[in-house]
Coordinates of C-alpha atoms in Angstrom, one line a residue:
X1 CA 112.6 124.7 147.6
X2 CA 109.4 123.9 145.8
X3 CA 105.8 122.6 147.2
X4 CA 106.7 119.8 145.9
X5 CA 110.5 119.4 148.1
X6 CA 110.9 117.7 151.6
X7 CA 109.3 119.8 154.0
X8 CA 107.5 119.8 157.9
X9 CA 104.2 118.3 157.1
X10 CA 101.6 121.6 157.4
X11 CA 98.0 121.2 158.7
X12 CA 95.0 123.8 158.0
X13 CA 92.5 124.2 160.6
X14 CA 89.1 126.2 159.9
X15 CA 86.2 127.3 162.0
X16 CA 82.6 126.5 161.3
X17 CA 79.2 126.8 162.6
X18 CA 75.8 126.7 161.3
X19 CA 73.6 129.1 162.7
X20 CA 70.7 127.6 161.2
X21 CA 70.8 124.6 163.0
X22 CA 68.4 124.3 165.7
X23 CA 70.2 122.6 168.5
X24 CA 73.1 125.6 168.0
X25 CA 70.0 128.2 168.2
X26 CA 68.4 126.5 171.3
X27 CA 71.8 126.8 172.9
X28 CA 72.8 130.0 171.8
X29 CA 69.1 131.4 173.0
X30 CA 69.1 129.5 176.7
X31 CA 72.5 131.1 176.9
X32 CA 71.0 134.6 176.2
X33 CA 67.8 133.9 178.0
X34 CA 70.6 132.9 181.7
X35 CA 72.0 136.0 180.9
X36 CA 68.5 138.3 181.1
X37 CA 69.3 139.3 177.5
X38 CA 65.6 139.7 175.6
X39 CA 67.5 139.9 172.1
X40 CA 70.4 139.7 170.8
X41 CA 73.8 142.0 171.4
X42 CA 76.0 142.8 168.2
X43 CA 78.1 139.9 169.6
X44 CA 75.5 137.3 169.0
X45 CA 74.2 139.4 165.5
X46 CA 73.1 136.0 163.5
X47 CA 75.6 137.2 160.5
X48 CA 78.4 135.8 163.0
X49 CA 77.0 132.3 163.0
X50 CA 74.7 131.6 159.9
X51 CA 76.3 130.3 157.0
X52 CA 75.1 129.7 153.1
X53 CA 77.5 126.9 152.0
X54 CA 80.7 128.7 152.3
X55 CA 82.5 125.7 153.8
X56 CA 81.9 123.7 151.0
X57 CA 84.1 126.2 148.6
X58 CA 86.7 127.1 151.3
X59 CA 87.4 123.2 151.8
X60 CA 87.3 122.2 147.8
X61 CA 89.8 125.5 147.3
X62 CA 92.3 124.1 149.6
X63 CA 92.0 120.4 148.2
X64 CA 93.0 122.2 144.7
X65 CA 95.0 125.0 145.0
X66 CA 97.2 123.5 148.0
X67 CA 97.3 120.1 147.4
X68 CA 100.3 119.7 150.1
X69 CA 98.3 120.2 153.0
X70 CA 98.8 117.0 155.1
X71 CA 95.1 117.5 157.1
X72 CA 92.3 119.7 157.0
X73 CA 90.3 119.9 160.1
X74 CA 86.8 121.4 160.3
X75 CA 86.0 122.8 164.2
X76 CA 82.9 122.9 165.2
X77 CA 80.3 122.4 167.7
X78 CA 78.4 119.0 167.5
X79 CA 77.6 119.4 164.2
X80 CA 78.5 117.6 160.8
X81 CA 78.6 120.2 157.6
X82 CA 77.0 118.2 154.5
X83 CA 80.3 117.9 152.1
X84 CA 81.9 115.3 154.9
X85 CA 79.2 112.9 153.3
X86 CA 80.5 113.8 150.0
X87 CA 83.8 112.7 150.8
X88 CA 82.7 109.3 152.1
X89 CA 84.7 106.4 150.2
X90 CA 87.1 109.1 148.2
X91 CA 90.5 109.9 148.5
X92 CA 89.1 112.9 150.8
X93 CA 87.8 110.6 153.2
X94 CA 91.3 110.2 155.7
X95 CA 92.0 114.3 154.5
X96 CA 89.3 116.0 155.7
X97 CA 88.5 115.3 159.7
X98 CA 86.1 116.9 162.2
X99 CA 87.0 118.1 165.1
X100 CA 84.5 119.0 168.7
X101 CA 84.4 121.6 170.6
X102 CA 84.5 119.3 173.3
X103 CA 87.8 117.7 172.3
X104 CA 89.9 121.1 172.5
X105 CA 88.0 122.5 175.3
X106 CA 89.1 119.3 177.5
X107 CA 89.4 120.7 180.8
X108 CA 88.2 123.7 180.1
X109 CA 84.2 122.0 179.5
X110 CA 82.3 124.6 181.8
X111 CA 83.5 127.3 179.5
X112 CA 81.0 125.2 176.7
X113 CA 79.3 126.0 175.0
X114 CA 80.7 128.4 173.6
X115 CA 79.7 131.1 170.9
X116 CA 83.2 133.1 170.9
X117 CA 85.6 132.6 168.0
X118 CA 88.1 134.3 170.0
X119 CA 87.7 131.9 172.9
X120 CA 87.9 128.9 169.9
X121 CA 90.7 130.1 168.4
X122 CA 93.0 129.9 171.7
X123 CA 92.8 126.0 171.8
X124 CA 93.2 125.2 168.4
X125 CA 96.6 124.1 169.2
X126 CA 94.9 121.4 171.7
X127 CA 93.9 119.5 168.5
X128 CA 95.1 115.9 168.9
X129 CA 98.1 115.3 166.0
X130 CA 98.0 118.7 164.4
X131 CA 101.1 119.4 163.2
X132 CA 103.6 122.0 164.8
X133 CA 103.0 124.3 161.4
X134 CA 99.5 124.9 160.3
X135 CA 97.5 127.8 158.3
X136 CA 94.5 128.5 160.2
X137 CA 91.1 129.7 157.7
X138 CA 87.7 131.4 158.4
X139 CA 85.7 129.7 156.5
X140 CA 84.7 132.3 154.4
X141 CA 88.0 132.7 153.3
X142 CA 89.1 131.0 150.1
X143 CA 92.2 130.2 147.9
X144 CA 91.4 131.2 144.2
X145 CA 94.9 130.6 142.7
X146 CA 97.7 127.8 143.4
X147 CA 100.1 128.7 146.5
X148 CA 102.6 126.9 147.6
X149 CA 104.3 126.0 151.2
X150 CA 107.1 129.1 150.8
X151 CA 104.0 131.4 151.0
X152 CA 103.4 130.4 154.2
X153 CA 106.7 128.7 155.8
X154 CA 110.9 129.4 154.7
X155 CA 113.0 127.1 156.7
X156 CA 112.1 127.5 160.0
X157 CA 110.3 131.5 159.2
X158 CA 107.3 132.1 159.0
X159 CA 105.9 134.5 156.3
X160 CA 103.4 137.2 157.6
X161 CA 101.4 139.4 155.5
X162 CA 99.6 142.8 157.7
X163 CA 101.3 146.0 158.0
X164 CA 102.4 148.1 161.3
X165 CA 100.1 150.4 162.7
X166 CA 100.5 152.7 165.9
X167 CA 97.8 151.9 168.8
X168 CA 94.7 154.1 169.4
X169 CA 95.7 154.8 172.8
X170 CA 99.5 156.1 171.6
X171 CA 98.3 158.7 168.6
X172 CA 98.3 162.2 170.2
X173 CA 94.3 162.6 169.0
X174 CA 93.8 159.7 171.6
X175 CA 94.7 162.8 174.5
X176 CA 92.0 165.1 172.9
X177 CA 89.2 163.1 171.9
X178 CA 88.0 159.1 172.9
X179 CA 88.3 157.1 170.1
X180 CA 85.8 154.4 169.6
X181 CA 88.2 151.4 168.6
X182 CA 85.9 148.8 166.3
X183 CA 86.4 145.0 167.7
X184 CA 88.5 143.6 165.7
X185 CA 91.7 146.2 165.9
X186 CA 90.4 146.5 170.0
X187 CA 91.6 143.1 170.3
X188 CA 94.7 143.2 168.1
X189 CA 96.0 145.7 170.2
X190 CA 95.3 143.4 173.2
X191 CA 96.9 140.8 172.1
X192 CA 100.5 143.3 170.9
X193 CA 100.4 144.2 174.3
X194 CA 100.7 140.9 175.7
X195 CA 103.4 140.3 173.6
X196 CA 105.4 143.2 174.7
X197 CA 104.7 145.7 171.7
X198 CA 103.6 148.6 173.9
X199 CA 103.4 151.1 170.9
X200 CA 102.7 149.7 167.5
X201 CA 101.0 146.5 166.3
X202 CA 101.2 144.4 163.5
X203 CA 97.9 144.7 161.7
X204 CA 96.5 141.5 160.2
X205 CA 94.1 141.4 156.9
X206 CA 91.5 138.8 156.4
X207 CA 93.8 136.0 155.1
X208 CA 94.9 132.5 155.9
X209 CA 97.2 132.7 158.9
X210 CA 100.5 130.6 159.0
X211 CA 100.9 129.5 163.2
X212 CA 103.3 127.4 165.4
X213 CA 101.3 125.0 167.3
X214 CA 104.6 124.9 169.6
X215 CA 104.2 129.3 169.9
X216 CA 100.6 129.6 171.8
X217 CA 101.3 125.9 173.5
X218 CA 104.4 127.4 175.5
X219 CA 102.7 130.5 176.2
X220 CA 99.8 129.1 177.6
X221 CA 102.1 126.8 179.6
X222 CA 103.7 129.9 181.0
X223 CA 100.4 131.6 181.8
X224 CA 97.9 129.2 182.4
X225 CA 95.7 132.1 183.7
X226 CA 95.5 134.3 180.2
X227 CA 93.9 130.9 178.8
X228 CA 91.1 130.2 181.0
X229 CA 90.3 134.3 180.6
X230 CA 90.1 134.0 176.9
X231 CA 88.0 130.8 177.4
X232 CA 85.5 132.0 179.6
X233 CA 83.3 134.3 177.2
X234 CA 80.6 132.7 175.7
X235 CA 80.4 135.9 173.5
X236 CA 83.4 138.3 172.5
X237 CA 84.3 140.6 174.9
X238 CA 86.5 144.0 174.2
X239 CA 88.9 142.7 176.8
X240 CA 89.9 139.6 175.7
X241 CA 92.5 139.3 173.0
X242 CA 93.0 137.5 169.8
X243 CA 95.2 133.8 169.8
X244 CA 96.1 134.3 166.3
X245 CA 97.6 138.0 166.5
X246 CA 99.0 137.1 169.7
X247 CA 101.0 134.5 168.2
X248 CA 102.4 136.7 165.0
X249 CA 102.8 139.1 167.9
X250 CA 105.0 136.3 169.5
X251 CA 106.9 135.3 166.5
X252 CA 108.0 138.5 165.8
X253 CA 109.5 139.0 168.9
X254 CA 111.9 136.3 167.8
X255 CA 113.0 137.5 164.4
X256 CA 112.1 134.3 163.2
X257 CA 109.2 136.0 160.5
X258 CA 109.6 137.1 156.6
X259 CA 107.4 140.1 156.2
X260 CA 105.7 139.8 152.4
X261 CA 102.8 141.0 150.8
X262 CA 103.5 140.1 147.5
X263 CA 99.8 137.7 147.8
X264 CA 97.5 139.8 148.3
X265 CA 93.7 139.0 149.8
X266 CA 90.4 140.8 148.4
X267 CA 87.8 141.0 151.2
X268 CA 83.6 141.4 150.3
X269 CA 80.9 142.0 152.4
X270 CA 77.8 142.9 151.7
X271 CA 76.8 144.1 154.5
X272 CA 78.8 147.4 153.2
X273 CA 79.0 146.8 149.6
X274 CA 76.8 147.1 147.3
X275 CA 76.7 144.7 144.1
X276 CA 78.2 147.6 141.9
X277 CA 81.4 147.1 144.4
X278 CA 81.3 143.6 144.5
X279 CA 81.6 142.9 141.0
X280 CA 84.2 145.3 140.8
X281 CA 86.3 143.6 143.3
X282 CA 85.1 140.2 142.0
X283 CA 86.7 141.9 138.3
X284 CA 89.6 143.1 140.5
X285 CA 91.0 139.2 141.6
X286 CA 90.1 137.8 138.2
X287 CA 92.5 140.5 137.1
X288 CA 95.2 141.0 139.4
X289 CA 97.6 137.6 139.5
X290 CA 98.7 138.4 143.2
X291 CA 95.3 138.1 144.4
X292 CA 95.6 134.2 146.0
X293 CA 92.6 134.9 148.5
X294 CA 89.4 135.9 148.7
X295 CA 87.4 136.8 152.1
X296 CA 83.6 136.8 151.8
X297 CA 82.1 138.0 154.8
X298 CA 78.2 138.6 156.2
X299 CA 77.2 136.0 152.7
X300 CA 74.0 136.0 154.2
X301 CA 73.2 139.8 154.5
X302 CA 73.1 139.3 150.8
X303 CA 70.4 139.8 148.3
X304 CA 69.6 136.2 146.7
X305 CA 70.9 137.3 143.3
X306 CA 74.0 138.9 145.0
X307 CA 74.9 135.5 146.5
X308 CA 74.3 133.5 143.2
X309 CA 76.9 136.2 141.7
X310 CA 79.5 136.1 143.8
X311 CA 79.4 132.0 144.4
X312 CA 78.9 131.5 140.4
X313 CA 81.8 133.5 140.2
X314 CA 83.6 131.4 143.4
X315 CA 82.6 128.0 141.3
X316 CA 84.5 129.1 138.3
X317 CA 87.5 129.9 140.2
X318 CA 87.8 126.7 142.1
X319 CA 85.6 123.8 140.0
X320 CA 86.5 124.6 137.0

């Protein structure tokens, strides 16, 4: 079946925020400032909210490499990124929607605001008319070749692209020496754990995510409780765990997955690499045809001439 056959309508659903904006910093500093915090923790390192026009290239390289996307909703926090103006009067216009905090958090408003992508992404299913299948995108993550609805969805499968790894607590080094688990793979294993995977967990890279709005709806009708605990950290916390590995976590369980890696994602950050690196990755998914995504993290850790390389090179892929 091609992109182009009958198939359930698929939404995509990305995350923003602008750091820079000054009602988002006055909120994010009275939150600190309640919580006796004279500067910032790691959780609330500026890198996780500022933004350098990312959004703009993420959006554009879904509008043209997956033109079969029903609806692209933006969620953020009372704020309006500059390409919805862009869209006004276009064929974008009805494509493109935003979506408040306040509209998914609908019951849940004392947990606002919040400043915890972990606690956004566990009512992203609240989203009024998204459809039961949907890819779910960072913002900084962006198509750079076609794909098409089998690379995400086969009948009623989805397809999932990670690998299985054992959890910290279970390797026998774990008995001898405390290991020091960094965030993101802390609350992967969470989440495997509330799923029932007690041993291994299914490791997710920094790529679009294929979900079942219908998955994380009937398991937060089930436990009602696990939901307002997710919800109510303004910042990450170790304990919590992550709605979008829970759910692969979930569809596993039912068999109802394809394992492929055949598309593969390229992740930069700048933060760690060094331009030398970049360009050499940037060479990499020019080069390799199984590269579909790029991820481009900490953009604003980034020399000024770094950033002008890597979205020159990001402008090519998807404007031209």
């Amino acid at each position: 079946m091609s992109s182009h056959s009958i198939h359930e309508p698929v939404d995509a659903v990305i995350t923003w925020v602008d750091g820079y904006d000054q009602a988002h910093a006055e909120k994010l500093a009275s939150y600190l400032a309640k919580m006796g915090l004279d500067k910032r923790p790691e959780t609330a390192a500026p890198t996780r909210f500022n933004q350098q026009g990312e959004l703009d290239y993420c959006v554009h390289s879904l509008l043209r490499f997956a033109p079969w996307l029903r609806t692209i909703y933006i969620v953020t926090d009372a704020q309006t990124p500059p390409l919805m103006k862009t869209f006004a009067g276009t064929p974008h216009e009805n494509k493109v929607k935003l979506i408040d905090h306040r509209e998914i958090f609908l019951g849940f408003e004392h947990c606002l605001p919040t400043f915890n992508s972990l606690a956004i992404e566990s009512v992203l299913w609240r989203i009024k008319g998204l459809a039961n299948h949907f890819i779910y995108f960072n913002d900084d993550c962006f198509l750079i070749r076609p794909v098409h609805y089998e690379d995400f969805f086969r009948d009623s499968k989805l397809v999932f692209r990670g690998n299985w790894k054992t959890q910290t607590e279970k390797k026998w080094l774990s008995y001898f020496k405390k290991n020091k688990l960094n965030e993101h793979r802390k609350v992967q294993e969470n989440s495997a754990r509330l799923a029932g995977w007690q041993r291994k967990f299914f490791h997710l890279p920094h790529a679009p995510f294929p979900i079942k709005k219908a998955t994380l709806e009937n398991f937060f009708f089930q436990q009602p409780e696990l939901l307002a605990q997710n919800l109510n950290h303004p910042l990450r916390d170790q304990r919590q765990f992550w709605p979008i590995s829970l759910a692969h976590h979930l569809e596993i369980k039912t068999k109802e997955v394809v394992f492929d890696n055949s598309l593969a994602t390229i992740t930069i950050n700048p933060a760690t690499h060094n331009p030398t690196k970049i360009r050499n990755k940037l060479a990499q998914a020019d080069k390799k045809e199984n590269v579909s995504f790029v991820c481009m993290q900490s953009m604003d850790t980034a020399s000024k001439a770094t950033q002008n390389m890597m979205f020159e090179w990001l402008a090519k892929k998807i404007f031209c």
